[in-house]
XYZ file of N, CA and C in Angstrom:
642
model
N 0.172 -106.672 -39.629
C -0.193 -105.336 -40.100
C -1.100 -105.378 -41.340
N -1.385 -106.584 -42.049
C -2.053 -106.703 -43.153
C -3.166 -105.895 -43.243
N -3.801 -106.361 -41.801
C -5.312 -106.176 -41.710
C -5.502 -104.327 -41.579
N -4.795 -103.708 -41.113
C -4.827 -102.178 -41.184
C -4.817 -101.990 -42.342
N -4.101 -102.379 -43.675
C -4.021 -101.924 -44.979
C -5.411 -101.307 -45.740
N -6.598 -102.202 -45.677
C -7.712 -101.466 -46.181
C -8.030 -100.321 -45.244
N -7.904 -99.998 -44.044
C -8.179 -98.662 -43.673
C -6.944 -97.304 -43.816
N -5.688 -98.330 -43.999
C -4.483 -97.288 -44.186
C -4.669 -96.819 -45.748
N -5.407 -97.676 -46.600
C -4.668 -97.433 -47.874
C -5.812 -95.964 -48.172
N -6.757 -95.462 -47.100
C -7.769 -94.867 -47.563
C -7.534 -93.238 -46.694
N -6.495 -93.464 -46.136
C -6.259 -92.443 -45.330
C -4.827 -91.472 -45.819
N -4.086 -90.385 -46.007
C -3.803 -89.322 -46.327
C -2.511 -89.487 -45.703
N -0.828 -89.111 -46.754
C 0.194 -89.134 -45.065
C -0.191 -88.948 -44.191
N 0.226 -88.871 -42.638
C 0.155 -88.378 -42.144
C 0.673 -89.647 -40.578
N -0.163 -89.344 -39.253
C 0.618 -89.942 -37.911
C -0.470 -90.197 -36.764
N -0.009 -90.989 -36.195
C -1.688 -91.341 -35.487
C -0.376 -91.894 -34.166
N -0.943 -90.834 -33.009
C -0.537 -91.654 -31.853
C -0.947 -93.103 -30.953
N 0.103 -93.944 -30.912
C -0.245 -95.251 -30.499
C 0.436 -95.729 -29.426
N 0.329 -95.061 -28.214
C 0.950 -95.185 -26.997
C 2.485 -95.223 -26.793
N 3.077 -96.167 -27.446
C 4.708 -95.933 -27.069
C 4.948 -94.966 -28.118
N 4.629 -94.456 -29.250
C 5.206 -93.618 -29.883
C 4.396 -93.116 -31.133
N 4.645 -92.856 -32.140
C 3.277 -92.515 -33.312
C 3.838 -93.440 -34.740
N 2.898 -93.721 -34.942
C 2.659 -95.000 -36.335
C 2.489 -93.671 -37.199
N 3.628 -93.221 -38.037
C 3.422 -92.774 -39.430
C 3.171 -93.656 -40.554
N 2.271 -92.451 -41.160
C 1.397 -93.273 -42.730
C 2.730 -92.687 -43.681
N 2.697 -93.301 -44.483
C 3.861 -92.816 -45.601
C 3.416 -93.550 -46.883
N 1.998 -93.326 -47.730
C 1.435 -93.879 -48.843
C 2.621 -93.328 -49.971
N 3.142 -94.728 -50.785
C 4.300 -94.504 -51.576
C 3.988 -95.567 -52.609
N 3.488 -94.570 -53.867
C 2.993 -96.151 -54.957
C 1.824 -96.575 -54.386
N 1.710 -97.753 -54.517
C 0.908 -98.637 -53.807
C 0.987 -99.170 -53.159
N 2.283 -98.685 -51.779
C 3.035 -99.370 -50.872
C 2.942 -98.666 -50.108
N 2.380 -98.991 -48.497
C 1.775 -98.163 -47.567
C 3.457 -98.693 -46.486
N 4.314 -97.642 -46.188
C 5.131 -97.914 -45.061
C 4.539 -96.993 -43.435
N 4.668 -98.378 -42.359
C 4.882 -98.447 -41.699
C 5.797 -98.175 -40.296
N 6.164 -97.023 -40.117
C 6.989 -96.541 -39.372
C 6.685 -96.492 -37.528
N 7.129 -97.371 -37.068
C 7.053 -97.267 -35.470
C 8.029 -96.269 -34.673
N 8.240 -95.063 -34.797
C 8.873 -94.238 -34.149
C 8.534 -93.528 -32.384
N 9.459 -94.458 -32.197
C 9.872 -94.406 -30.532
C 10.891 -93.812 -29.874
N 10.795 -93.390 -29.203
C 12.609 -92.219 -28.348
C 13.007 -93.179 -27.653
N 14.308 -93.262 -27.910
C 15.064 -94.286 -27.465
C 14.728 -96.171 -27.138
N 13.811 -96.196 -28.435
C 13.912 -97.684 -28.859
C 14.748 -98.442 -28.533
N 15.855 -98.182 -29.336
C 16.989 -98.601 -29.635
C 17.932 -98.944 -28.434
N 18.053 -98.163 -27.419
C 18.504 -98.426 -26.445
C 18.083 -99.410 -25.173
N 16.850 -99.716 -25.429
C 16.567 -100.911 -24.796
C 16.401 -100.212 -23.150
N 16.914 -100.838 -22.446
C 16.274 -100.725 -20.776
C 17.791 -99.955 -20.536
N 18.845 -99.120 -21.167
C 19.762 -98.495 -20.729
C 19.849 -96.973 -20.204
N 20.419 -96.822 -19.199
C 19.792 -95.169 -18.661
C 20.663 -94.251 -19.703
N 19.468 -93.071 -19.785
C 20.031 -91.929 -20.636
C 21.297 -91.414 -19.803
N 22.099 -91.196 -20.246
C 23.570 -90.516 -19.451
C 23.169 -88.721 -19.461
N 23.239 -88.092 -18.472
C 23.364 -86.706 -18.630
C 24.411 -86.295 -19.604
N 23.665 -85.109 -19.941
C 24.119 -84.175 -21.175
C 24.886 -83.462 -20.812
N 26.005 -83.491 -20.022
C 27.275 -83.261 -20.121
C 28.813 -83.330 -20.275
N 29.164 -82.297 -20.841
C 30.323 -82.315 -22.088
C 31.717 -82.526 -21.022
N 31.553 -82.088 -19.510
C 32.570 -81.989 -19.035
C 31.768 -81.776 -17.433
N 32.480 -82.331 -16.766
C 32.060 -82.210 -15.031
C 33.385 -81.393 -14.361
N 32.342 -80.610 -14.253
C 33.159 -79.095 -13.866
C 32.854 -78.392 -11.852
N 31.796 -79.418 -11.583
C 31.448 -78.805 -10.050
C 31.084 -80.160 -9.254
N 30.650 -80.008 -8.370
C 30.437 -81.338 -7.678
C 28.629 -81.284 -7.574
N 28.197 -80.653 -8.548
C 26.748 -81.379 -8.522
C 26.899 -81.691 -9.955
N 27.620 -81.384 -10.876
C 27.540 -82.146 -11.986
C 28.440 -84.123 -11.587
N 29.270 -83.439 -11.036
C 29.978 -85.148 -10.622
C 28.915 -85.741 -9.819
N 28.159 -85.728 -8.992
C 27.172 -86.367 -8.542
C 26.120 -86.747 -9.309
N 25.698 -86.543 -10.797
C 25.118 -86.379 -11.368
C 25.347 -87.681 -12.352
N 26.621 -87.808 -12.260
C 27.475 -88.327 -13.377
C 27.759 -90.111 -12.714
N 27.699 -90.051 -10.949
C 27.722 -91.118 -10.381
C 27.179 -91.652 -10.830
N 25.922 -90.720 -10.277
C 24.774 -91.093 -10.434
C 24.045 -92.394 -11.685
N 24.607 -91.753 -12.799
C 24.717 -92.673 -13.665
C 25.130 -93.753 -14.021
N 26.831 -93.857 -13.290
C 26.979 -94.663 -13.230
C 27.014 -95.999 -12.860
N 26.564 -95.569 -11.285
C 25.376 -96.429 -10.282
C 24.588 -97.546 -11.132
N 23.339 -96.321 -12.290
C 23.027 -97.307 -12.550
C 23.113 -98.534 -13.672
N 24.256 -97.693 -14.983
C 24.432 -98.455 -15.868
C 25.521 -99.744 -15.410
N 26.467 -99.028 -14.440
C 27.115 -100.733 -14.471
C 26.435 -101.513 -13.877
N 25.167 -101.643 -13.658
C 24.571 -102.960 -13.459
C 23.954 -104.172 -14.830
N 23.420 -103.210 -15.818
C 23.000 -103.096 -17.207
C 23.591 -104.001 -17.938
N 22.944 -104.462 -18.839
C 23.323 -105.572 -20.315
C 23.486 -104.265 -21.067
N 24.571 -104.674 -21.576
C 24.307 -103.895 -23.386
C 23.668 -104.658 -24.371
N 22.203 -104.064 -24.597
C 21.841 -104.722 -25.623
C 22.761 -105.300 -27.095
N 22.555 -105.989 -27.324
C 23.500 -106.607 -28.530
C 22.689 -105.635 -30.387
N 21.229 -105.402 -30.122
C 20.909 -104.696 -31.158
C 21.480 -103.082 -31.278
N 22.573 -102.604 -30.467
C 22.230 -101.449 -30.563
C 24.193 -101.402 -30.655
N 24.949 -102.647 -31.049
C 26.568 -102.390 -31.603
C 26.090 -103.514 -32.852
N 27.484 -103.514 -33.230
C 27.578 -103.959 -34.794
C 28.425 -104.889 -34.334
N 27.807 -106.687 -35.136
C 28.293 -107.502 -34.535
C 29.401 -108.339 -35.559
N 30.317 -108.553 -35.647
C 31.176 -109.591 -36.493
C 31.912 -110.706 -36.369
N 31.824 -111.995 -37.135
C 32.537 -113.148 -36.278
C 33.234 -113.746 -37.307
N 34.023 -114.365 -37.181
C 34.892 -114.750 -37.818
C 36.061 -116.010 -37.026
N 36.638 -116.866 -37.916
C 37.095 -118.090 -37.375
C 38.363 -117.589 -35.986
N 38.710 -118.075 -35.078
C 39.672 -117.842 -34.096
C 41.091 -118.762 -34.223
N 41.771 -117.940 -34.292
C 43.358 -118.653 -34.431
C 43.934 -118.991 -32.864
N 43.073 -118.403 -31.672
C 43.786 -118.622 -30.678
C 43.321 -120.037 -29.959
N 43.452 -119.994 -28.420
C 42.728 -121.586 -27.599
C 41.412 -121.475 -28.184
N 40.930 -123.016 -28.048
C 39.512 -122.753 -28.093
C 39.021 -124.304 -28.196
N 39.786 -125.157 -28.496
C 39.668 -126.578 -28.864
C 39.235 -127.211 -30.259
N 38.663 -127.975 -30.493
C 38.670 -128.704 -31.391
C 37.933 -127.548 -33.023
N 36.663 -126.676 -32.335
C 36.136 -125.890 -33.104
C 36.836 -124.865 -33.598
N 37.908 -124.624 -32.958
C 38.779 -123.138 -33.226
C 38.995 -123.051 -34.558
N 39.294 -123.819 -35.666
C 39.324 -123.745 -37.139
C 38.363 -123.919 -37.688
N 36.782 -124.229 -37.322
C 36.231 -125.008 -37.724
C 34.680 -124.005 -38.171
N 34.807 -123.255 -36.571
C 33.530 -122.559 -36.338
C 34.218 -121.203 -36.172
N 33.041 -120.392 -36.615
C 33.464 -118.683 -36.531
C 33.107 -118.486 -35.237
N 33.896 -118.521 -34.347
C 33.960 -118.565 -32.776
C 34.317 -117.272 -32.546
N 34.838 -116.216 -33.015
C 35.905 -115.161 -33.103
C 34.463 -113.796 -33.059
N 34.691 -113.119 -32.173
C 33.773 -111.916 -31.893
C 33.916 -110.587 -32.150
N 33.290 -109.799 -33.189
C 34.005 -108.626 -33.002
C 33.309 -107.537 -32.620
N 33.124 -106.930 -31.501
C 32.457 -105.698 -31.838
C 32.622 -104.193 -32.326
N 31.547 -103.330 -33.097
C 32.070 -102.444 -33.127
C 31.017 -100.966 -33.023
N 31.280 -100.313 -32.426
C 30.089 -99.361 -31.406
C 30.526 -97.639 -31.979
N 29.784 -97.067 -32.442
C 30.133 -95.889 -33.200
C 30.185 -95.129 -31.558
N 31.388 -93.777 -31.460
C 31.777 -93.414 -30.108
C 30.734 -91.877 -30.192
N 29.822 -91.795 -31.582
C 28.847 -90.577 -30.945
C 27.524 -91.589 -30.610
N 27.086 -93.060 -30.364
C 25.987 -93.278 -29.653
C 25.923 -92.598 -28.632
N 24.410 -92.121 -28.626
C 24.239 -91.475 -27.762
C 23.615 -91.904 -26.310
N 24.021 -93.348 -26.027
C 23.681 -94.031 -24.471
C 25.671 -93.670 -24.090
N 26.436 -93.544 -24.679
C 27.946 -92.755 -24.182
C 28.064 -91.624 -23.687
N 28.418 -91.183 -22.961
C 28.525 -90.087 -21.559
C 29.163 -89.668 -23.357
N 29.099 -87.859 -22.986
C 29.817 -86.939 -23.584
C 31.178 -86.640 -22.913
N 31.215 -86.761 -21.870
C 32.292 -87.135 -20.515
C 33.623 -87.779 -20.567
N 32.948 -88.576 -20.950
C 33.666 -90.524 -20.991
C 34.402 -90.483 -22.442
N 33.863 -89.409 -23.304
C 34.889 -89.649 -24.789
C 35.641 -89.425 -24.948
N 36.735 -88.097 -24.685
C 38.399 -87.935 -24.735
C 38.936 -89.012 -23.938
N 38.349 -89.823 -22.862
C 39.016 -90.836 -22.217
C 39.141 -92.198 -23.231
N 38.098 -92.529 -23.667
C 37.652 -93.549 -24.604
C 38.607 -93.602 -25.944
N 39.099 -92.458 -26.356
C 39.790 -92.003 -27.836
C 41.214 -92.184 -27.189
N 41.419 -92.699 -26.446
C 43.082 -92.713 -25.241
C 43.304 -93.950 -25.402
N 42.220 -95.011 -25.688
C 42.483 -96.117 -24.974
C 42.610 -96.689 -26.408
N 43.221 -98.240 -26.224
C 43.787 -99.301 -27.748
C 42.058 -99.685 -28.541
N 41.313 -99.746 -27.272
C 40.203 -100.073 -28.356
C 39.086 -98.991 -29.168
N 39.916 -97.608 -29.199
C 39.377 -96.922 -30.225
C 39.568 -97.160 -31.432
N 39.053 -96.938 -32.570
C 39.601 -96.952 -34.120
C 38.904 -95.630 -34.661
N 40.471 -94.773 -34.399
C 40.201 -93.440 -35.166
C 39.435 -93.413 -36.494
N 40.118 -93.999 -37.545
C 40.087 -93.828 -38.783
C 38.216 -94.130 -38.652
N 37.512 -94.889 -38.081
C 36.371 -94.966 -38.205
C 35.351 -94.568 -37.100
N 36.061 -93.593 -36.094
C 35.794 -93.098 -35.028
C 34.540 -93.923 -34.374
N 35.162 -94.939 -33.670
C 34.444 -95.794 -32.913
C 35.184 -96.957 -32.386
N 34.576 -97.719 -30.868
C 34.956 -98.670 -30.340
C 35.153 -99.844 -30.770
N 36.386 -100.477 -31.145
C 36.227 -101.822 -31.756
C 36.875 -102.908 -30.515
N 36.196 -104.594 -30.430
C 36.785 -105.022 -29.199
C 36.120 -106.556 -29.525
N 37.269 -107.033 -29.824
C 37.355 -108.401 -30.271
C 36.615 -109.445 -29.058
N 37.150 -110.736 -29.010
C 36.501 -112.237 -27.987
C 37.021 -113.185 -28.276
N 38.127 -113.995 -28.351
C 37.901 -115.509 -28.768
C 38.734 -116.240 -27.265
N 38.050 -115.658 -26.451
C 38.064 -116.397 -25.048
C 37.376 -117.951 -24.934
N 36.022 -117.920 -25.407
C 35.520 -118.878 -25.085
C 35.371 -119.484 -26.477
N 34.832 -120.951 -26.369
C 34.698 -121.921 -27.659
C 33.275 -121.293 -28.163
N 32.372 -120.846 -27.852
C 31.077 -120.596 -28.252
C 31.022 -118.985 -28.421
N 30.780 -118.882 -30.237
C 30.281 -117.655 -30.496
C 29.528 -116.788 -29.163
N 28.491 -117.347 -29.045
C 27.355 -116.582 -28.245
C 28.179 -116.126 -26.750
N 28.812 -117.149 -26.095
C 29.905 -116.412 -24.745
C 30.880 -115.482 -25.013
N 31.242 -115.460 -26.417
C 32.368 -114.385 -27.196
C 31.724 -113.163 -27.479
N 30.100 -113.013 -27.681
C 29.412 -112.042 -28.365
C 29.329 -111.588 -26.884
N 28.718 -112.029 -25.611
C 28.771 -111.780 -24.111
C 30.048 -110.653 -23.415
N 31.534 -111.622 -23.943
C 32.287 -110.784 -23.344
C 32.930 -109.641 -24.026
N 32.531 -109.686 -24.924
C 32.974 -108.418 -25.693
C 31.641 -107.099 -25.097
N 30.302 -107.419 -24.992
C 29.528 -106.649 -24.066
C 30.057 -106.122 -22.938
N 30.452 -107.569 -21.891
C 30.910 -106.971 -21.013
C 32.281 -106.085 -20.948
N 33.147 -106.004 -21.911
C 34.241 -105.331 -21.839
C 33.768 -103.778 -22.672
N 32.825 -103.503 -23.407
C 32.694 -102.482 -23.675
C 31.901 -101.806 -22.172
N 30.877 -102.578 -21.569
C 30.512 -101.917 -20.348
C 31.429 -100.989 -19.457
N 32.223 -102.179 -19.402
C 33.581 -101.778 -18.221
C 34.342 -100.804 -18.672
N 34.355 -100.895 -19.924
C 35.291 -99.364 -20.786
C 34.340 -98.479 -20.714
N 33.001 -98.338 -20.776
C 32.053 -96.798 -20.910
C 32.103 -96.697 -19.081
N 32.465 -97.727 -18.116
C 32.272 -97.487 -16.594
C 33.676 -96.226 -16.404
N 34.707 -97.022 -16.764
C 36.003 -96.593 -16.448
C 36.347 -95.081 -16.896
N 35.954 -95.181 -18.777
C 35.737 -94.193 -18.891
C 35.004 -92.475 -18.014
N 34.013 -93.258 -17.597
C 33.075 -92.123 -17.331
C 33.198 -91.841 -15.693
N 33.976 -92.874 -15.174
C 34.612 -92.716 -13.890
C 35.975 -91.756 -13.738
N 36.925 -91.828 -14.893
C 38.113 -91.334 -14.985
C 37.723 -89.544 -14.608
N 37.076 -89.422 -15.043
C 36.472 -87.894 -15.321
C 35.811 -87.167 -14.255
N 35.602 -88.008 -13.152
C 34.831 -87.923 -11.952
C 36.398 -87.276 -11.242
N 35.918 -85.772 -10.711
C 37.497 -85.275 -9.811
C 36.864 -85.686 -7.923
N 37.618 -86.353 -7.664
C 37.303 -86.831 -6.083
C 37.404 -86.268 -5.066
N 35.874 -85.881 -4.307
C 36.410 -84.322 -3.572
C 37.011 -84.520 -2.251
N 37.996 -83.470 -1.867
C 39.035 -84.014 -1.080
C 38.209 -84.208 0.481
N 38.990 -84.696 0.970
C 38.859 -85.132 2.332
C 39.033 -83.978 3.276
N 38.420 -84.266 4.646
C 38.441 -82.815 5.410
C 39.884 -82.683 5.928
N 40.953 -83.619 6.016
C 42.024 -83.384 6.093
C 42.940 -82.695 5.525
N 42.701 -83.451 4.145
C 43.358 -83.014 2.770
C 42.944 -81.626 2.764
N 41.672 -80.984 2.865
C 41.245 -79.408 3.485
C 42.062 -78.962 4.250
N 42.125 -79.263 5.067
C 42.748 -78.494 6.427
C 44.430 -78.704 5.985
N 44.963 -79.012 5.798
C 46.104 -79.223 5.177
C 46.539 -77.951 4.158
N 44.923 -77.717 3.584
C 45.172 -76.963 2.335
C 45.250 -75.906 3.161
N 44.157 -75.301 3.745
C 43.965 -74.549 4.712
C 45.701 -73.977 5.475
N 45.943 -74.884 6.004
C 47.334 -74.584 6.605
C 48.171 -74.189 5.493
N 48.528 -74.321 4.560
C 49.620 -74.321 3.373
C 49.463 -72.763 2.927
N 47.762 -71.981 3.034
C 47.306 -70.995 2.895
C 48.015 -70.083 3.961
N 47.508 -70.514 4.847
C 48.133 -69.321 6.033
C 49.461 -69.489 6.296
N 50.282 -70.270 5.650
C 51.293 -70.609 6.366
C 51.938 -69.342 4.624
N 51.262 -69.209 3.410
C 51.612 -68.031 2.466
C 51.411 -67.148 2.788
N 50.154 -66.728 3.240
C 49.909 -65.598 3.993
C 50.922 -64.928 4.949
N 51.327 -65.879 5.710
C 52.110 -65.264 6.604
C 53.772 -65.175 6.483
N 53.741 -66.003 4.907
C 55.106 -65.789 4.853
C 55.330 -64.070 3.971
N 54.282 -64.614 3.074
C 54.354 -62.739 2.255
C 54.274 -61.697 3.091
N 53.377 -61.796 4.404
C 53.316 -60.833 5.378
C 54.594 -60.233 5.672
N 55.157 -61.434 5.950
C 56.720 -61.272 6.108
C 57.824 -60.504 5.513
N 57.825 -60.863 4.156
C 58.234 -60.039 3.428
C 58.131 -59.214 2.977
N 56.935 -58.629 3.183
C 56.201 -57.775 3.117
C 56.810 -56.381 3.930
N 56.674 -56.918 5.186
C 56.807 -55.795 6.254
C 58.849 -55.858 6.206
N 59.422 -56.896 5.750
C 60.856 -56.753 5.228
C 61.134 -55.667 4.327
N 60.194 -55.362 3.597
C 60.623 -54.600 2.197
C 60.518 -52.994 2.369
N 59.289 -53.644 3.690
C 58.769 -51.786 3.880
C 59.998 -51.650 5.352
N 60.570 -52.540 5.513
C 61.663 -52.256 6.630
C 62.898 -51.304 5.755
N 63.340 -52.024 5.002
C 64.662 -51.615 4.087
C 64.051 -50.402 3.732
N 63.299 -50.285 3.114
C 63.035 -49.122 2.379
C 62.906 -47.932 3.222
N 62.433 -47.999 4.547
C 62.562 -47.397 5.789
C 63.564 -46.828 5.802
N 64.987 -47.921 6.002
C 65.846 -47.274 6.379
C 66.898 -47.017 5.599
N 66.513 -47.017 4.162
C 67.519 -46.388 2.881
C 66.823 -44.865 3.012
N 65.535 -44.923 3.307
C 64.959 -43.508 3.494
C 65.828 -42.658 4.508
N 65.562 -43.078 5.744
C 66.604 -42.792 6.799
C 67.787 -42.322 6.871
N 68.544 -43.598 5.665
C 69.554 -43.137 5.582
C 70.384 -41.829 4.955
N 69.545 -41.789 3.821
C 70.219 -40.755 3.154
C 69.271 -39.130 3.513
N 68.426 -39.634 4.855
C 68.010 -38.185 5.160
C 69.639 -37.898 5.905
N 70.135 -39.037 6.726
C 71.310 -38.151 7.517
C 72.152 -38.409 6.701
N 72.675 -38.619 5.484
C 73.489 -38.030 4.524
C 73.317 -36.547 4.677
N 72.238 -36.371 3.807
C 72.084 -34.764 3.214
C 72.308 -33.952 4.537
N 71.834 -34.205 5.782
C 71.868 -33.207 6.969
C 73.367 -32.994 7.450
């Protein structure tokens, strides 16, 4: 970026579009910053999740598959949780005291690559941490940091899958219909019933006390 400096240092705040996103000028002192602002940088090659709070019909649940289709195939980028390691007390062999083998992750639960969906499910489960409202989810499976930093990815995947699956209502079967169907008419026809019972009695308390009085 050096070489832009004599034409940046001569130019005014301001923003110049540069294909993935716009290069803001921000002249400060004598210190020209550099800002690469991009929509959804950060998230790397992960699909945006629809913007809904709750799946309420079956084109929002299709919607929501949909998604999920395609993120459980997906890496979680490692730049976009908070990474921590530290030595492992459990198996691991000879390095287990030695090397910070021990993985921790920890993923704030308003990122916004997280279903809005998937979060009262997520706040249920052991690897929430209220107090700092976000996903925390350890590793010391394997002897090597880097396979520990791996499965802690993959276990947050499988928790935003499960999550955002739990929430999915499964629409019934044409049986399970017709079933319902029957259970319907089979009320129908019992209230009918009682129905025409009530207007029976009442019939003949009417009845009755006409041939009283006569």
């Amino acid at each position: 970026m050096n070489f832009l400096l004599p034409f940046l240092s001569r130019m005014s705040t301001g923003s110049l579009p540069v294909g993935v996103g716009t290069l803001e000028l921000r002249p400060q002192a004598w210190a020209i910053h550099l800002v690469l602002a991009r929509r959804h940088m950060h998230l790397g090659r992960l699909p945006p999740p629809p913007h809904l709070a709750k799946l309420e019909n079956s084109s929002e649940n299709a919607q929501a598959q949909a998604w999920i289709d395609k993120f459980k195939h997906e890496e979680i980028p490692k730049n976009i949780v908070e990474l921590s390691f530290s030595r492992s007390s459990g198996p691991g062999g000879q390095n287990v005291n030695k090397v910070n083998t021990k993985a921790t992750l920890r993923c704030p639960l308003s990122s916004s690559w997280i279903p809005l969906w998937a979060r009262d499910y997520i706040k249920r489960t052991p690897s929430y941490v209220s107090s700092a409202q976000c996903i925390q989810i350890t590793s010391t499976v394997y002897r090597s940091q880097a396979q520990n930093v791996q499965d802690c990815l993959s276990k947050l995947r499988s928790l935003v899958v499960d999550a955002a699956l739990a929430s999915i209502v499964a629409e019934p079967s044409e049986a399970q219909k017709e079933r319902v169907r029957g259970f319907q008419r089979a009320e129908k026809a019992r209230r009918r019933l009682e129905k025409s019972k009530r207007s029976e009695i009442k019939k003949n308390r009417s009845k009755g006390s006409r041939d009283y009085h006569d």
